[in-house]
Amino acid sequence: MWLMLLRNLFLSIFVFLVVGCTTTKSYTNIATNNYIKGIVSSISRVNNGYVYTIKSTDTSNGKLASAQGFSSQACNVGDLVYARLNGAKFDYFAVLVTGFERVQEPVIIKKYNRTKQNLTVDNIPVVESIEF
């Protein structure tokens, strides 16, 4: 009886090993993200629409750094857009802000006027007691 039980156990382990080694594992390719959020840097007119070149302002979540593609929707250079590139065509194209300009604020350097007039006089305590 023990011999038959060991034989069955050995055969089942062998079958699991053979089946595990011979089955083909399918790997799914990670889909590339074809979205871009950026500023339109150049436009060229073609018969049915426009060819846009977009420089990205946001590359988080795998968005494209730059893209060039065709769209029938009109916009201007400098507009902030969000688009999905499918081949050589933008199948989704939305203008978020017209005339978007990335304004960089200048660095503000504070100047302190330290003269005798601006100094405050602090009184020094004469006696101080500490109790526990």
Short mmCIF file of N, CA and C in Angstrom, two decimals:
data_model
loop_
_atom_site.label_atom_id
_atom_site.label_comp_id
_atom_site.label_asym_id
_atom_site.label_seq_id
_atom_site.Cartn_x
_atom_site.Cartn_y
_atom_site.Cartn_z
N MET A 1 0.82 -1.18 0.00
CA MET A 1 0.00 0.00 0.00
C MET A 1 0.87 1.26 0.00
N TRP A 2 1.91 1.31 0.83
CA TRP A 2 2.79 2.46 0.86
C TRP A 2 3.53 2.62 -0.46
N LEU A 3 3.87 1.51 -1.03
CA LEU A 3 4.58 1.53 -2.29
C LEU A 3 3.70 2.11 -3.41
N MET A 4 2.46 1.76 -3.42
CA MET A 4 1.52 2.27 -4.42
C MET A 4 1.28 3.77 -4.20
N LEU A 5 1.18 4.20 -2.95
CA LEU A 5 0.97 5.61 -2.63
C LEU A 5 2.19 6.44 -3.06
N LEU A 6 3.39 5.96 -2.80
CA LEU A 6 4.61 6.66 -3.22
C LEU A 6 4.71 6.71 -4.74
N ARG A 7 4.32 5.63 -5.39
CA ARG A 7 4.35 5.58 -6.86
C ARG A 7 3.40 6.62 -7.45
N ASN A 8 2.18 6.72 -6.91
CA ASN A 8 1.21 7.70 -7.39
C ASN A 8 1.68 9.13 -7.12
N LEU A 9 2.29 9.34 -5.96
CA LEU A 9 2.81 10.67 -5.62
C LEU A 9 3.94 11.05 -6.58
N PHE A 10 4.85 10.12 -6.85
CA PHE A 10 5.94 10.37 -7.77
C PHE A 10 5.41 10.66 -9.18
N LEU A 11 4.44 9.90 -9.64
CA LEU A 11 3.87 10.13 -10.98
C LEU A 11 3.17 11.48 -11.06
N SER A 12 2.45 11.88 -10.03
CA SER A 12 1.76 13.18 -10.07
C SER A 12 2.76 14.33 -10.06
N ILE A 13 3.84 14.23 -9.28
CA ILE A 13 4.88 15.27 -9.29
C ILE A 13 5.55 15.32 -10.65
N PHE A 14 5.83 14.17 -11.23
CA PHE A 14 6.46 14.11 -12.54
C PHE A 14 5.56 14.74 -13.61
N VAL A 15 4.27 14.45 -13.55
CA VAL A 15 3.32 15.01 -14.52
C VAL A 15 3.26 16.53 -14.38
N PHE A 16 3.20 17.04 -13.14
CA PHE A 16 3.16 18.49 -12.94
C PHE A 16 4.43 19.17 -13.45
N LEU A 17 5.58 18.52 -13.25
CA LEU A 17 6.82 19.11 -13.75
C LEU A 17 6.86 19.12 -15.26
N VAL A 18 6.46 18.02 -15.89
CA VAL A 18 6.47 17.94 -17.36
C VAL A 18 5.48 18.93 -17.96
N VAL A 19 4.28 19.00 -17.39
CA VAL A 19 3.27 19.92 -17.92
C VAL A 19 3.71 21.36 -17.72
N GLY A 20 4.29 21.67 -16.56
CA GLY A 20 4.74 23.03 -16.29
C GLY A 20 5.87 23.46 -17.20
N CYS A 21 6.74 22.54 -17.58
CA CYS A 21 7.88 22.88 -18.43
C CYS A 21 7.50 22.95 -19.91
N THR A 22 6.48 22.23 -20.32
CA THR A 22 6.15 22.18 -21.74
C THR A 22 5.08 23.17 -22.16
N THR A 23 4.34 23.72 -21.22
CA THR A 23 3.30 24.66 -21.63
C THR A 23 3.95 25.95 -22.09
N THR A 24 3.37 26.55 -23.11
CA THR A 24 3.89 27.82 -23.61
C THR A 24 3.29 28.94 -22.80
N LYS A 25 4.13 29.82 -22.37
CA LYS A 25 3.67 30.96 -21.59
C LYS A 25 3.49 32.13 -22.52
N SER A 26 2.36 32.77 -22.41
CA SER A 26 2.09 33.92 -23.27
C SER A 26 2.44 35.19 -22.51
N TYR A 27 3.22 36.01 -23.14
CA TYR A 27 3.61 37.29 -22.56
C TYR A 27 2.84 38.39 -23.28
N THR A 28 2.23 39.25 -22.52
CA THR A 28 1.53 40.37 -23.13
C THR A 28 2.48 41.55 -23.18
N ASN A 29 2.55 42.15 -24.33
CA ASN A 29 3.40 43.32 -24.48
C ASN A 29 2.74 44.51 -23.79
N ILE A 30 3.57 45.29 -23.15
CA ILE A 30 3.05 46.49 -22.50
C ILE A 30 2.71 47.49 -23.58
N ALA A 31 1.49 47.96 -23.55
CA ALA A 31 1.04 48.91 -24.57
C ALA A 31 1.74 50.24 -24.35
N THR A 32 2.24 50.81 -25.44
CA THR A 32 2.90 52.10 -25.32
C THR A 32 1.84 53.19 -25.24
N ASN A 33 2.14 54.18 -24.44
CA ASN A 33 1.23 55.28 -24.26
C ASN A 33 1.45 56.29 -25.38
N ASN A 34 0.43 56.60 -26.13
CA ASN A 34 0.53 57.49 -27.27
C ASN A 34 -0.09 58.85 -27.00
N TYR A 35 -0.22 59.21 -25.74
CA TYR A 35 -0.80 60.49 -25.39
C TYR A 35 0.31 61.53 -25.23
N ILE A 36 -0.04 62.78 -25.51
CA ILE A 36 0.90 63.88 -25.32
C ILE A 36 0.14 65.11 -24.84
N LYS A 37 0.74 65.80 -23.91
CA LYS A 37 0.21 67.08 -23.45
C LYS A 37 1.34 68.08 -23.63
N GLY A 38 1.11 69.07 -24.49
CA GLY A 38 2.19 70.00 -24.77
C GLY A 38 1.75 71.20 -25.57
N ILE A 39 2.73 71.97 -25.99
CA ILE A 39 2.51 73.22 -26.73
C ILE A 39 2.78 72.98 -28.21
N VAL A 40 1.91 73.48 -29.05
CA VAL A 40 2.08 73.36 -30.51
C VAL A 40 3.23 74.28 -30.90
N SER A 41 4.29 73.69 -31.48
CA SER A 41 5.46 74.50 -31.84
C SER A 41 5.46 74.89 -33.32
N SER A 42 4.85 74.06 -34.19
CA SER A 42 4.77 74.43 -35.61
C SER A 42 3.56 73.78 -36.26
N ILE A 43 3.06 74.46 -37.28
CA ILE A 43 1.88 73.98 -38.02
C ILE A 43 2.18 74.08 -39.51
N SER A 44 1.79 73.05 -40.26
CA SER A 44 1.84 73.14 -41.72
C SER A 44 0.49 72.68 -42.27
N ARG A 45 -0.01 73.41 -43.24
CA ARG A 45 -1.33 73.17 -43.81
C ARG A 45 -1.22 72.12 -44.92
N VAL A 46 -2.13 71.12 -44.88
CA VAL A 46 -2.26 70.14 -45.97
C VAL A 46 -3.69 70.18 -46.46
N ASN A 47 -4.05 69.38 -47.49
CA ASN A 47 -5.36 69.49 -48.13
C ASN A 47 -6.54 69.38 -47.16
N ASN A 48 -6.57 68.39 -46.29
CA ASN A 48 -7.75 68.18 -45.45
C ASN A 48 -7.56 68.58 -44.00
N GLY A 49 -6.44 69.16 -43.65
CA GLY A 49 -6.21 69.50 -42.25
C GLY A 49 -4.85 70.11 -42.03
N TYR A 50 -4.27 69.79 -40.88
CA TYR A 50 -3.02 70.40 -40.46
C TYR A 50 -2.08 69.32 -39.92
N VAL A 51 -0.79 69.55 -40.10
CA VAL A 51 0.23 68.69 -39.49
C VAL A 51 0.86 69.51 -38.37
N TYR A 52 0.75 68.98 -37.16
CA TYR A 52 1.22 69.68 -35.97
C TYR A 52 2.48 69.03 -35.43
N THR A 53 3.38 69.86 -34.92
CA THR A 53 4.52 69.41 -34.14
C THR A 53 4.31 69.91 -32.73
N ILE A 54 4.31 68.98 -31.78
CA ILE A 54 3.99 69.31 -30.39
C ILE A 54 5.19 68.97 -29.51
N LYS A 55 5.58 69.91 -28.67
CA LYS A 55 6.63 69.70 -27.65
C LYS A 55 5.93 69.52 -26.32
N SER A 56 6.27 68.50 -25.60
CA SER A 56 5.57 68.13 -24.37
C SER A 56 5.90 69.06 -23.21
N THR A 57 4.89 69.30 -22.37
CA THR A 57 5.08 70.01 -21.11
C THR A 57 4.92 69.07 -19.94
N ASP A 58 4.37 67.87 -20.19
CA ASP A 58 4.13 66.91 -19.12
C ASP A 58 4.44 65.51 -19.65
N THR A 59 5.47 64.88 -19.11
CA THR A 59 5.83 63.53 -19.56
C THR A 59 5.54 62.49 -18.49
N SER A 60 4.71 62.83 -17.51
CA SER A 60 4.38 61.85 -16.48
C SER A 60 3.48 60.77 -17.06
N ASN A 61 3.45 59.63 -16.40
CA ASN A 61 2.63 58.48 -16.80
C ASN A 61 2.95 58.00 -18.21
N GLY A 62 4.18 58.17 -18.65
CA GLY A 62 4.60 57.64 -19.94
C GLY A 62 4.13 58.42 -21.14
N LYS A 63 3.77 59.69 -20.97
CA LYS A 63 3.36 60.49 -22.12
C LYS A 63 4.57 60.77 -23.01
N LEU A 64 4.30 61.05 -24.27
CA LEU A 64 5.36 61.29 -25.24
C LEU A 64 6.08 62.60 -24.97
N ALA A 65 7.36 62.68 -25.30
CA ALA A 65 8.14 63.90 -25.11
C ALA A 65 7.90 64.89 -26.25
N SER A 66 7.66 64.37 -27.45
CA SER A 66 7.33 65.20 -28.60
C SER A 66 6.60 64.33 -29.61
N ALA A 67 5.82 64.97 -30.47
CA ALA A 67 5.06 64.22 -31.47
C ALA A 67 4.77 65.10 -32.67
N GLN A 68 4.57 64.44 -33.80
CA GLN A 68 4.16 65.11 -35.02
C GLN A 68 3.09 64.27 -35.67
N GLY A 69 1.97 64.91 -36.03
CA GLY A 69 0.88 64.16 -36.61
C GLY A 69 -0.14 65.05 -37.28
N PHE A 70 -1.11 64.41 -37.91
CA PHE A 70 -2.15 65.08 -38.69
C PHE A 70 -3.43 65.18 -37.88
N SER A 71 -4.11 66.32 -38.00
CA SER A 71 -5.44 66.49 -37.41
C SER A 71 -6.22 67.47 -38.26
N SER A 72 -7.54 67.30 -38.27
CA SER A 72 -8.39 68.21 -39.02
C SER A 72 -8.84 69.40 -38.18
N GLN A 73 -8.60 69.36 -36.88
CA GLN A 73 -8.99 70.45 -36.00
C GLN A 73 -7.95 71.57 -36.06
N ALA A 74 -8.41 72.80 -36.11
CA ALA A 74 -7.50 73.94 -36.23
C ALA A 74 -7.14 74.51 -34.87
N CYS A 75 -5.87 74.87 -34.73
CA CYS A 75 -5.40 75.60 -33.54
C CYS A 75 -4.19 76.43 -33.95
N ASN A 76 -3.64 77.19 -33.02
CA ASN A 76 -2.54 78.10 -33.33
C ASN A 76 -1.25 77.65 -32.65
N VAL A 77 -0.15 78.22 -33.12
CA VAL A 77 1.14 77.97 -32.49
C VAL A 77 1.10 78.58 -31.09
N GLY A 78 1.56 77.83 -30.11
CA GLY A 78 1.56 78.32 -28.73
C GLY A 78 0.39 77.84 -27.91
N ASP A 79 -0.57 77.11 -28.52
CA ASP A 79 -1.71 76.58 -27.77
C ASP A 79 -1.29 75.34 -27.00
N LEU A 80 -1.86 75.18 -25.81
CA LEU A 80 -1.64 73.98 -25.01
C LEU A 80 -2.68 72.96 -25.43
N VAL A 81 -2.24 71.77 -25.86
CA VAL A 81 -3.15 70.75 -26.38
C VAL A 81 -2.90 69.42 -25.67
N TYR A 82 -3.90 68.56 -25.74
CA TYR A 82 -3.82 67.18 -25.25
C TYR A 82 -4.28 66.32 -26.40
N ALA A 83 -3.45 65.36 -26.83
CA ALA A 83 -3.78 64.60 -28.03
C ALA A 83 -3.33 63.16 -27.87
N ARG A 84 -3.98 62.28 -28.66
CA ARG A 84 -3.60 60.87 -28.73
C ARG A 84 -3.15 60.59 -30.16
N LEU A 85 -1.92 60.10 -30.28
CA LEU A 85 -1.35 59.83 -31.59
C LEU A 85 -1.60 58.38 -31.95
N ASN A 86 -2.22 58.15 -33.11
CA ASN A 86 -2.49 56.81 -33.61
C ASN A 86 -1.84 56.72 -34.99
N GLY A 87 -0.64 56.17 -35.04
CA GLY A 87 0.10 56.14 -36.30
C GLY A 87 0.64 57.53 -36.60
N ALA A 88 0.21 58.10 -37.72
CA ALA A 88 0.63 59.45 -38.09
C ALA A 88 -0.51 60.44 -37.94
N LYS A 89 -1.58 60.03 -37.26
CA LYS A 89 -2.77 60.87 -37.14
C LYS A 89 -3.15 61.02 -35.67
N PHE A 90 -3.58 62.22 -35.30
CA PHE A 90 -4.13 62.44 -33.97
C PHE A 90 -5.61 62.08 -34.02
N ASP A 91 -6.00 60.96 -33.39
CA ASP A 91 -7.42 60.61 -33.41
C ASP A 91 -8.18 61.28 -32.27
N TYR A 92 -7.48 61.84 -31.31
CA TYR A 92 -8.11 62.68 -30.28
C TYR A 92 -7.23 63.91 -30.15
N PHE A 93 -7.84 65.10 -30.28
CA PHE A 93 -7.07 66.34 -30.26
C PHE A 93 -7.92 67.39 -29.56
N ALA A 94 -7.47 67.84 -28.39
CA ALA A 94 -8.23 68.83 -27.62
C ALA A 94 -7.34 70.02 -27.30
N VAL A 95 -7.83 71.22 -27.56
CA VAL A 95 -7.11 72.44 -27.21
C VAL A 95 -7.50 72.79 -25.78
N LEU A 96 -6.52 72.78 -24.86
CA LEU A 96 -6.79 73.06 -23.46
C LEU A 96 -6.77 74.56 -23.17
N VAL A 97 -5.71 75.24 -23.62
CA VAL A 97 -5.58 76.68 -23.38
C VAL A 97 -5.06 77.32 -24.66
N THR A 98 -5.80 78.30 -25.16
CA THR A 98 -5.33 79.01 -26.36
C THR A 98 -4.33 80.09 -25.93
N GLY A 99 -3.27 80.20 -26.68
CA GLY A 99 -2.25 81.20 -26.38
C GLY A 99 -1.51 80.94 -25.08
N PHE A 100 -1.32 79.70 -24.76
CA PHE A 100 -0.64 79.34 -23.51
C PHE A 100 0.83 79.71 -23.61
N GLU A 101 1.30 80.40 -22.62
CA GLU A 101 2.72 80.72 -22.55
C GLU A 101 3.18 80.33 -21.17
N ARG A 102 4.27 79.66 -21.13
CA ARG A 102 4.82 79.25 -19.86
C ARG A 102 5.60 80.44 -19.29
N VAL A 103 5.03 81.08 -18.31
CA VAL A 103 5.64 82.26 -17.71
C VAL A 103 6.54 81.82 -16.57
N GLN A 104 7.79 82.22 -16.64
CA GLN A 104 8.74 81.91 -15.58
C GLN A 104 8.87 83.17 -14.73
N GLU A 105 8.57 83.04 -13.46
CA GLU A 105 8.66 84.18 -12.58
C GLU A 105 10.11 84.47 -12.25
N PRO A 106 10.48 85.73 -12.25
CA PRO A 106 11.87 86.05 -11.90
C PRO A 106 12.13 85.79 -10.42
N VAL A 107 13.37 85.52 -10.14
CA VAL A 107 13.74 85.27 -8.76
C VAL A 107 13.75 86.59 -8.00
N ILE A 108 13.07 86.63 -6.90
CA ILE A 108 13.00 87.85 -6.10
C ILE A 108 14.07 87.77 -5.01
N ILE A 109 14.96 88.74 -5.04
CA ILE A 109 16.00 88.80 -4.02
C ILE A 109 15.61 89.90 -3.04
N LYS A 110 15.46 89.54 -1.80
CA LYS A 110 15.08 90.51 -0.79
C LYS A 110 16.33 91.22 -0.29
N LYS A 111 16.20 92.52 -0.18
CA LYS A 111 17.29 93.32 0.36
C LYS A 111 16.86 93.79 1.75
N TYR A 112 17.75 93.67 2.66
CA TYR A 112 17.48 94.10 4.02
C TYR A 112 18.32 95.33 4.31
N ASN A 113 17.65 96.38 4.73
CA ASN A 113 18.35 97.58 5.16
C ASN A 113 18.63 97.46 6.63
N ARG A 114 19.85 97.24 6.97
CA ARG A 114 20.21 97.11 8.37
C ARG A 114 20.99 98.35 8.79
N THR A 115 20.25 99.24 9.28
CA THR A 115 20.87 100.45 9.83
C THR A 115 20.53 100.54 11.30
N LYS A 116 21.12 101.52 11.97
CA LYS A 116 20.86 101.67 13.39
C LYS A 116 19.41 102.08 13.66
N GLN A 117 18.77 102.69 12.70
CA GLN A 117 17.38 103.11 12.88
C GLN A 117 16.44 101.90 12.88
N ASN A 118 16.79 100.85 12.14
CA ASN A 118 15.92 99.69 12.03
C ASN A 118 16.13 98.68 13.16
N LEU A 119 17.18 98.87 13.96
CA LEU A 119 17.45 97.92 15.03
C LEU A 119 16.49 98.14 16.18
N THR A 120 16.10 97.06 16.80
CA THR A 120 15.25 97.15 17.99
C THR A 120 16.11 96.89 19.21
N VAL A 121 15.75 97.51 20.27
CA VAL A 121 16.50 97.36 21.50
C VAL A 121 15.76 96.38 22.39
N ASP A 122 16.43 95.32 22.77
CA ASP A 122 15.84 94.35 23.68
C ASP A 122 16.44 94.55 25.06
N ASN A 123 15.59 94.55 26.05
CA ASN A 123 16.07 94.70 27.41
C ASN A 123 16.59 93.38 27.91
N ILE A 124 17.73 93.41 28.57
CA ILE A 124 18.34 92.22 29.13
C ILE A 124 17.77 92.03 30.52
N PRO A 125 17.28 90.84 30.86
CA PRO A 125 16.75 90.64 32.19
C PRO A 125 17.84 90.72 33.24
N VAL A 126 17.53 91.40 34.36
CA VAL A 126 18.51 91.59 35.41
C VAL A 126 18.54 90.37 36.32
N VAL A 127 17.36 89.89 36.71
CA VAL A 127 17.29 88.76 37.61
C VAL A 127 16.35 87.73 37.00
N GLU A 128 16.75 86.50 37.08
CA GLU A 128 15.92 85.43 36.56
C GLU A 128 15.98 84.28 37.55
N SER A 129 14.84 83.75 37.89
CA SER A 129 14.83 82.62 38.84
C SER A 129 14.11 81.44 38.21
N ILE A 130 14.65 80.27 38.51
CA ILE A 130 14.07 79.04 38.00
C ILE A 130 13.70 78.17 39.18
N GLU A 131 12.51 77.69 39.23
CA GLU A 131 12.05 76.82 40.33
C GLU A 131 11.64 75.47 39.78
N PHE A 132 11.94 74.43 40.52
CA PHE A 132 11.57 73.07 40.13
C PHE A 132 10.55 72.52 41.05
#
